[in-house]
PDB file of C-alpha atoms in Angstrom:
ATOM      1  CA  MET U   1      53.686  22.373 -14.670  1.00 52.00           C
ATOM      2  CA  ALA U   2      54.198  19.462 -12.273  1.00 52.00           C
ATOM      3  CA  ALA U   3      53.541  21.768  -9.304  1.00 51.00           C
ATOM      4  CA  TRP U   4      50.273  22.905 -10.900  1.00 46.00           C
ATOM      5  CA  CYS U   5      49.130  19.275 -11.365  1.00 42.00           C
ATOM      6  CA  CYS U   6      49.999  18.466  -7.751  1.00 42.00           C
ATOM      7  CA  LEU U   7      48.023  21.498  -6.564  1.00 39.00           C
ATOM      8  CA  VAL U   8      44.959  20.469  -8.602  1.00 38.00           C
ATOM      9  CA  ILE U   9      45.130  16.905  -7.255  1.00 42.00           C
ATOM     10  CA  ALA U  10      45.558  18.118  -3.679  1.00 41.00           C
ATOM     11  CA  LEU U  11      42.611  20.507  -3.922  1.00 37.00           C
ATOM     12  CA  GLY U  12      40.513  17.843  -5.615  1.00 41.00           C
ATOM     13  CA  SER U  13      41.184  15.406  -2.799  1.00 38.00           C
ATOM     14  CA  LEU U  14      39.880  18.007  -0.325  1.00 37.00           C
ATOM     15  CA  VAL U  15      36.779  19.014  -2.311  1.00 36.00           C
ATOM     16  CA  ILE U  16      35.532  15.608  -3.487  1.00 34.00           C
ATOM     17  CA  PRO U  17      35.099  14.069   0.001  1.00 38.00           C
ATOM     18  CA  THR U  18      33.276  17.215   1.107  1.00 36.00           C
ATOM     19  CA  LEU U  19      30.877  16.974  -1.852  1.00 37.00           C
ATOM     20  CA  ALA U  20      30.410  13.255  -1.277  1.00 40.00           C
ATOM     21  CA  GLN U  21      29.657  13.835   2.406  1.00 44.00           C
ATOM     22  CA  ARG U  22      27.144  16.558   1.543  1.00 47.00           C
ATOM     23  CA  ASP U  23      25.393  14.295  -0.978  1.00 79.00           C
ATOM     24  CA  ARG U  24      25.220  11.464   1.563  1.00 85.00           C
ATOM     25  CA  GLN U  25      23.738  13.808   4.134  1.00 87.00           C
ATOM     26  CA  ALA U  26      21.092  15.028   1.659  1.00 90.00           C
ATOM     27  CA  TYR U  27      20.313  11.443   0.611  1.00 91.00           C
ATOM     28  CA  CYS U  28      19.989  10.377   4.249  1.00 93.00           C
ATOM     29  CA  GLY U  29      17.850  13.440   5.007  1.00 93.00           C
ATOM     30  CA  ALA U  30      15.604  12.620   2.055  1.00 95.00           C
ATOM     31  CA  CYS U  31      15.130   9.074   3.321  1.00 95.00           C
ATOM     32  CA  LYS U  32      14.134  10.285   6.776  1.00 95.00           C
ATOM     33  CA  ALA U  33      11.813  12.965   5.369  1.00 95.00           C
ATOM     34  CA  VAL U  34      10.104  10.461   3.047  1.00 96.00           C
ATOM     35  CA  VAL U  35       9.509   8.074   5.948  1.00 95.00           C
ATOM     36  CA  ASP U  36       8.145  10.942   8.057  1.00 94.00           C
ATOM     37  CA  GLU U  37       5.802  12.225   5.334  1.00 95.00           C
ATOM     38  CA  LEU U  38       4.507   8.785   4.327  1.00 95.00           C
ATOM     39  CA  HIS U  39       3.974   7.676   7.914  1.00 94.00           C
ATOM     40  CA  TYR U  40       2.065  10.866   8.695  1.00 94.00           C
ATOM     41  CA  SER U  41      -0.092  10.627   5.537  1.00 94.00           C
ATOM     42  CA  VAL U  42      -0.961   6.979   6.110  1.00 93.00           C
ATOM     43  CA  SER U  43      -1.846   7.647   9.755  1.00 92.00           C
ATOM     44  CA  LYS U  44      -4.180  10.513   8.766  1.00 92.00           C
ATOM     45  CA  GLU U  45      -6.078   8.505   6.129  1.00 92.00           C
ATOM     46  CA  ASP U  46      -9.608   7.391   7.068  1.00 92.00           C
ATOM     47  CA  PRO U  47      -9.207   3.882   8.556  1.00 89.00           C
ATOM     48  CA  HIS U  48     -12.671   2.889   7.315  1.00 92.00           C
ATOM     49  CA  LYS U  49     -11.964   3.714   3.674  1.00 93.00           C
ATOM     50  CA  THR U  50     -11.591   0.569   1.569  1.00 90.00           C
ATOM     51  CA  ILE U  51     -10.481  -0.322  -1.925  1.00 89.00           C
ATOM     52  CA  GLU U  52     -11.627  -3.268  -4.018  1.00 85.00           C
ATOM     53  CA  THR U  53      -8.871  -5.515  -5.310  1.00 82.00           C
ATOM     54  CA  GLY U  54      -8.627  -8.801  -7.121  1.00 78.00           C
ATOM     55  CA  SER U  55     -10.130 -10.090 -10.319  1.00 76.00           C
ATOM     56  CA  PHE U  56     -13.010  -8.175 -11.832  1.00 75.00           C
ATOM     57  CA  ARG U  57     -14.003 -10.994 -14.159  1.00 81.00           C
ATOM     58  CA  VAL U  58     -17.619 -12.015 -14.355  1.00 83.00           C
ATOM     59  CA  ASN U  59     -18.543 -15.690 -14.145  1.00 83.00           C
ATOM     60  CA  SER U  60     -21.235 -17.379 -16.255  1.00 86.00           C
ATOM     61  CA  LYS U  61     -23.912 -16.334 -13.722  1.00 86.00           C
ATOM     62  CA  GLY U  62     -23.005 -12.645 -14.099  1.00 82.00           C
ATOM     63  CA  GLN U  63     -21.301 -12.383 -10.694  1.00 82.00           C
ATOM     64  CA  GLN U  64     -17.865 -10.996  -9.993  1.00 78.00           C
ATOM     65  CA  VAL U  65     -15.659 -13.508  -8.251  1.00 79.00           C
ATOM     66  CA  GLY U  66     -12.361 -12.870  -6.530  1.00 79.00           C
ATOM     67  CA  VAL U  67     -13.075  -9.251  -5.599  1.00 81.00           C
ATOM     68  CA  THR U  68     -12.104  -8.368  -2.039  1.00 84.00           C
ATOM     69  CA  SER U  69     -12.238  -5.152  -0.053  1.00 87.00           C
ATOM     70  CA  LYS U  70      -9.014  -4.077   1.632  1.00 87.00           C
ATOM     71  CA  ARG U  71      -8.153  -1.165   3.867  1.00 89.00           C
ATOM     72  CA  TYR U  72      -7.045   1.743   1.661  1.00 90.00           C
ATOM     73  CA  ALA U  73      -4.667   3.400   4.154  1.00 90.00           C
ATOM     74  CA  GLY U  74      -1.277   1.808   3.666  1.00 90.00           C
ATOM     75  CA  SER U  75      -2.336  -0.203   0.627  1.00 91.00           C
ATOM     76  CA  GLU U  76      -0.069  -0.381  -2.404  1.00 91.00           C
ATOM     77  CA  ALA U  77      -2.436   1.911  -4.338  1.00 91.00           C
ATOM     78  CA  HIS U  78      -2.429   4.487  -1.532  1.00 93.00           C
ATOM     79  CA  LEU U  79       1.352   4.381  -1.113  1.00 94.00           C
ATOM     80  CA  THR U  80       1.927   4.673  -4.860  1.00 94.00           C
ATOM     81  CA  GLU U  81      -0.309   7.733  -4.925  1.00 95.00           C
ATOM     82  CA  LEU U  82       1.558   9.280  -1.981  1.00 95.00           C
ATOM     83  CA  MET U  83       4.952   8.553  -3.549  1.00 95.00           C
ATOM     84  CA  GLU U  84       4.041  10.631  -6.603  1.00 95.00           C
ATOM     85  CA  GLY U  85       3.958  13.823  -4.554  1.00 95.00           C
ATOM     86  CA  VAL U  86       6.196  13.152  -1.578  1.00 96.00           C
ATOM     87  CA  CYS U  87       9.220  14.990  -2.994  1.00 96.00           C
ATOM     88  CA  ASP U  88       7.150  18.154  -3.486  1.00 95.00           C
ATOM     89  CA  LEU U  89       6.799  18.244   0.311  1.00 94.00           C
ATOM     90  CA  MET U  90      10.561  18.748   0.725  1.00 94.00           C
ATOM     91  CA  SER U  91       9.948  22.510   0.492  1.00 90.00           C
ATOM     92  CA  ASN U  92       8.636  22.172   4.074  1.00 88.00           C
ATOM     93  CA  TYR U  93      12.146  21.331   5.312  1.00 88.00           C
ATOM     94  CA  GLY U  94      15.096  23.483   6.298  1.00 84.00           C
ATOM     95  CA  VAL U  95      18.756  22.656   6.876  1.00 85.00           C
ATOM     96  CA  SER U  96      20.170  22.444  10.390  1.00 83.00           C
ATOM     97  CA  THR U  97      23.944  22.284  10.697  1.00 81.00           C
ATOM     98  CA  ASP U  98      25.627  20.949  13.821  1.00 78.00           C
ATOM     99  CA  THR U  99      28.048  23.650  14.941  1.00 79.00           C
ATOM    100  CA  LYS U 100      30.565  21.137  16.317  1.00 83.00           C
ATOM    101  CA  THR U 101      30.710  18.553  13.522  1.00 82.00           C
ATOM    102  CA  GLY U 102      29.329  20.455  10.531  1.00 78.00           C
ATOM    103  CA  THR U 103      26.874  17.618   9.913  1.00 80.00           C
ATOM    104  CA  LYS U 104      23.702  18.676   8.138  1.00 82.00           C
ATOM    105  CA  SER U 105      20.256  17.397   8.974  1.00 83.00           C
ATOM    106  CA  TYR U 106      16.900  18.346   7.533  1.00 87.00           C
ATOM    107  CA  ILE U 107      14.114  19.526   9.821  1.00 83.00           C
ATOM    108  CA  ARG U 108      10.471  20.168   9.010  1.00 86.00           C
ATOM    109  CA  ILE U 109       9.965  23.928   9.321  1.00 83.00           C
ATOM    110  CA  ASN U 110       6.195  24.065   8.731  1.00 80.00           C
ATOM    111  CA  SER U 111       3.800  22.741  11.337  1.00 80.00           C
ATOM    112  CA  ARG U 112       1.225  20.225  10.153  1.00 81.00           C
ATOM    113  CA  ALA U 113      -1.566  20.896  12.632  1.00 77.00           C
ATOM    114  CA  GLY U 114      -0.402  23.298  15.281  1.00 71.00           C
ATOM    115  CA  GLU U 115       2.276  20.978  16.645  1.00 73.00           C
ATOM    116  CA  SER U 116       5.266  22.720  18.167  1.00 68.00           C
ATOM    117  CA  ILE U 117       8.493  22.745  16.177  1.00 69.00           C
ATOM    118  CA  THR U 118      11.983  23.455  17.511  1.00 69.00           C
ATOM    119  CA  LEU U 119      13.863  25.598  15.029  1.00 70.00           C
ATOM    120  CA  SER U 120      17.290  26.151  16.510  1.00 68.00           C
ATOM    121  CA  ASN U 121      20.178  26.567  14.099  1.00 68.00           C
ATOM    122  CA  VAL U 122      17.991  26.124  10.980  1.00 69.00           C
ATOM    123  CA  ASN U 123      18.664  27.696   7.589  1.00 67.00           C
ATOM    124  CA  PHE U 124      15.502  28.543   5.618  1.00 69.00           C
ATOM    125  CA  SER U 125      17.138  28.955   2.206  1.00 69.00           C
ATOM    126  CA  SER U 126      15.632  27.509  -0.940  1.00 74.00           C
ATOM    127  CA  ASP U 127      19.015  25.934  -1.756  1.00 78.00           C
ATOM    128  CA  GLY U 128      18.629  23.443   1.100  1.00 79.00           C
ATOM    129  CA  SER U 129      15.078  22.560   0.055  1.00 82.00           C
ATOM    130  CA  ARG U 130      16.154  22.186  -3.571  1.00 90.00           C
ATOM    131  CA  GLU U 131      19.069  19.941  -2.583  1.00 92.00           C
ATOM    132  CA  LEU U 132      16.734  17.810  -0.453  1.00 92.00           C
ATOM    133  CA  LYS U 133      14.131  17.615  -3.223  1.00 94.00           C
ATOM    134  CA  ASN U 134      16.779  16.462  -5.729  1.00 95.00           C
ATOM    135  CA  ALA U 135      18.022  13.835  -3.283  1.00 94.00           C
ATOM    136  CA  CYS U 136      14.421  12.792  -2.631  1.00 96.00           C
ATOM    137  CA  THR U 137      13.696  12.384  -6.330  1.00 95.00           C
ATOM    138  CA  HIS U 138      16.762  10.191  -6.751  1.00 94.00           C
ATOM    139  CA  PHE U 139      16.028   8.216  -3.571  1.00 93.00           C
ATOM    140  CA  VAL U 140      12.367   7.555  -4.463  1.00 95.00           C
ATOM    141  CA  SER U 141      13.155   6.512  -8.028  1.00 94.00           C
ATOM    142  CA  GLU U 142      15.857   4.151  -6.769  1.00 92.00           C
ATOM    143  CA  TYR U 143      14.002   2.613  -3.801  1.00 92.00           C
ATOM    144  CA  GLU U 144      10.273   3.021  -4.547  1.00 93.00           C
ATOM    145  CA  ASP U 145       9.549  -0.722  -4.496  1.00 93.00           C
ATOM    146  CA  ASP U 146      11.445  -1.179  -1.219  1.00 91.00           C
ATOM    147  CA  ILE U 147       9.640   1.763   0.385  1.00 93.00           C
ATOM    148  CA  ILE U 148       6.216   0.502  -0.665  1.00 93.00           C
ATOM    149  CA  SER U 149       6.888  -3.059   0.490  1.00 92.00           C
ATOM    150  CA  LEU U 150       8.158  -1.784   3.845  1.00 90.00           C
ATOM    151  CA  PHE U 151       5.112   0.441   4.435  1.00 90.00           C
ATOM    152  CA  LYS U 152       2.428  -1.777   2.861  1.00 88.00           C
ATOM    153  CA  GLY U 153      -0.011  -2.918   5.536  1.00 74.00           C
ATOM    154  CA  SER U 154       2.434  -1.962   8.268  1.00 77.00           C
ATOM    155  CA  ASN U 155       1.351  -0.597  11.629  1.00 82.00           C
ATOM    156  CA  ARG U 156       4.923  -0.029  12.763  1.00 86.00           C
ATOM    157  CA  SER U 157       6.176   3.146  14.373  1.00 90.00           C
ATOM    158  CA  LYS U 158       7.867   5.854  12.328  1.00 90.00           C
ATOM    159  CA  ASP U 159      11.124   5.266  14.202  1.00 91.00           C
ATOM    160  CA  SER U 160      11.044   1.549  13.391  1.00 91.00           C
ATOM    161  CA  LEU U 161      10.397   2.194   9.701  1.00 92.00           C
ATOM    162  CA  GLU U 162      13.081   4.887   9.572  1.00 92.00           C
ATOM    163  CA  LYS U 163      15.608   2.644  11.299  1.00 92.00           C
ATOM    164  CA  GLU U 164      15.005  -0.235   8.897  1.00 90.00           C
ATOM    165  CA  LEU U 165      15.073   1.822   5.713  1.00 90.00           C
ATOM    166  CA  CYS U 166      17.394   4.733   6.450  1.00 92.00           C
ATOM    167  CA  SER U 167      20.024   3.274   8.764  1.00 87.00           C
ATOM    168  CA  LYS U 168      21.388   1.074   5.981  1.00 75.00           C
ATOM    169  CA  LEU U 169      21.239   3.869   3.399  1.00 72.00           C
ATOM    170  CA  CYS U 170      22.706   6.520   5.659  1.00 81.00           C
ATOM    171  CA  THR U 171      25.750   4.433   6.511  1.00 77.00           C
ATOM    172  CA  LYS U 172      26.607   3.387   2.924  1.00 58.00           C
ATOM    173  CA  ARG U 173      29.490   5.090   1.232  1.00 45.00           C
ATOM    174  CA  THR U 174      28.318   7.603  -1.354  1.00 43.00           C
ATOM    175  CA  SER U 175      29.757   5.515  -4.188  1.00 43.00           C
ATOM    176  CA  GLU U 176      27.334   2.741  -3.213  1.00 46.00           C
ATOM    177  CA  LEU U 177      24.305   5.040  -3.333  1.00 43.00           C
TER     178      LEU U 177
END
């Protein structure tokens, strides 16, 4: 009986770090995919489109005071709208596994507008997309406010946004996620 318990503990110690590593890789991949999708969507929005914000109260003269027009692209309203559907876009990603290290990364497998895509060593299974979508759902629900505040009104590059948001998340231990 003692040998059986030792075997279960030994196997568990091998499987749990592997599962934790896989979850961290999916979580990190979700972060990077969310940044990519949001940055692309904000950049493609009409820069002349505006949204009215502020108080819609009417003063004693019948005029609205405190209403201002702001750029819609990258506004909190725009980002909130984009966040509602960003995880559905994870079906556009496939899993690429590094043959030397076994590290997984997620790569967009569908072109947006005729741009070239390198698809070496990519798995097109629905399991990878489902895993990424689940990680995305968890990531967005956990960090939605941080994502919106980082993107709101920002004209920063995708790499800069990804570095600020994902580098911290991708290096955390899975127990901290």
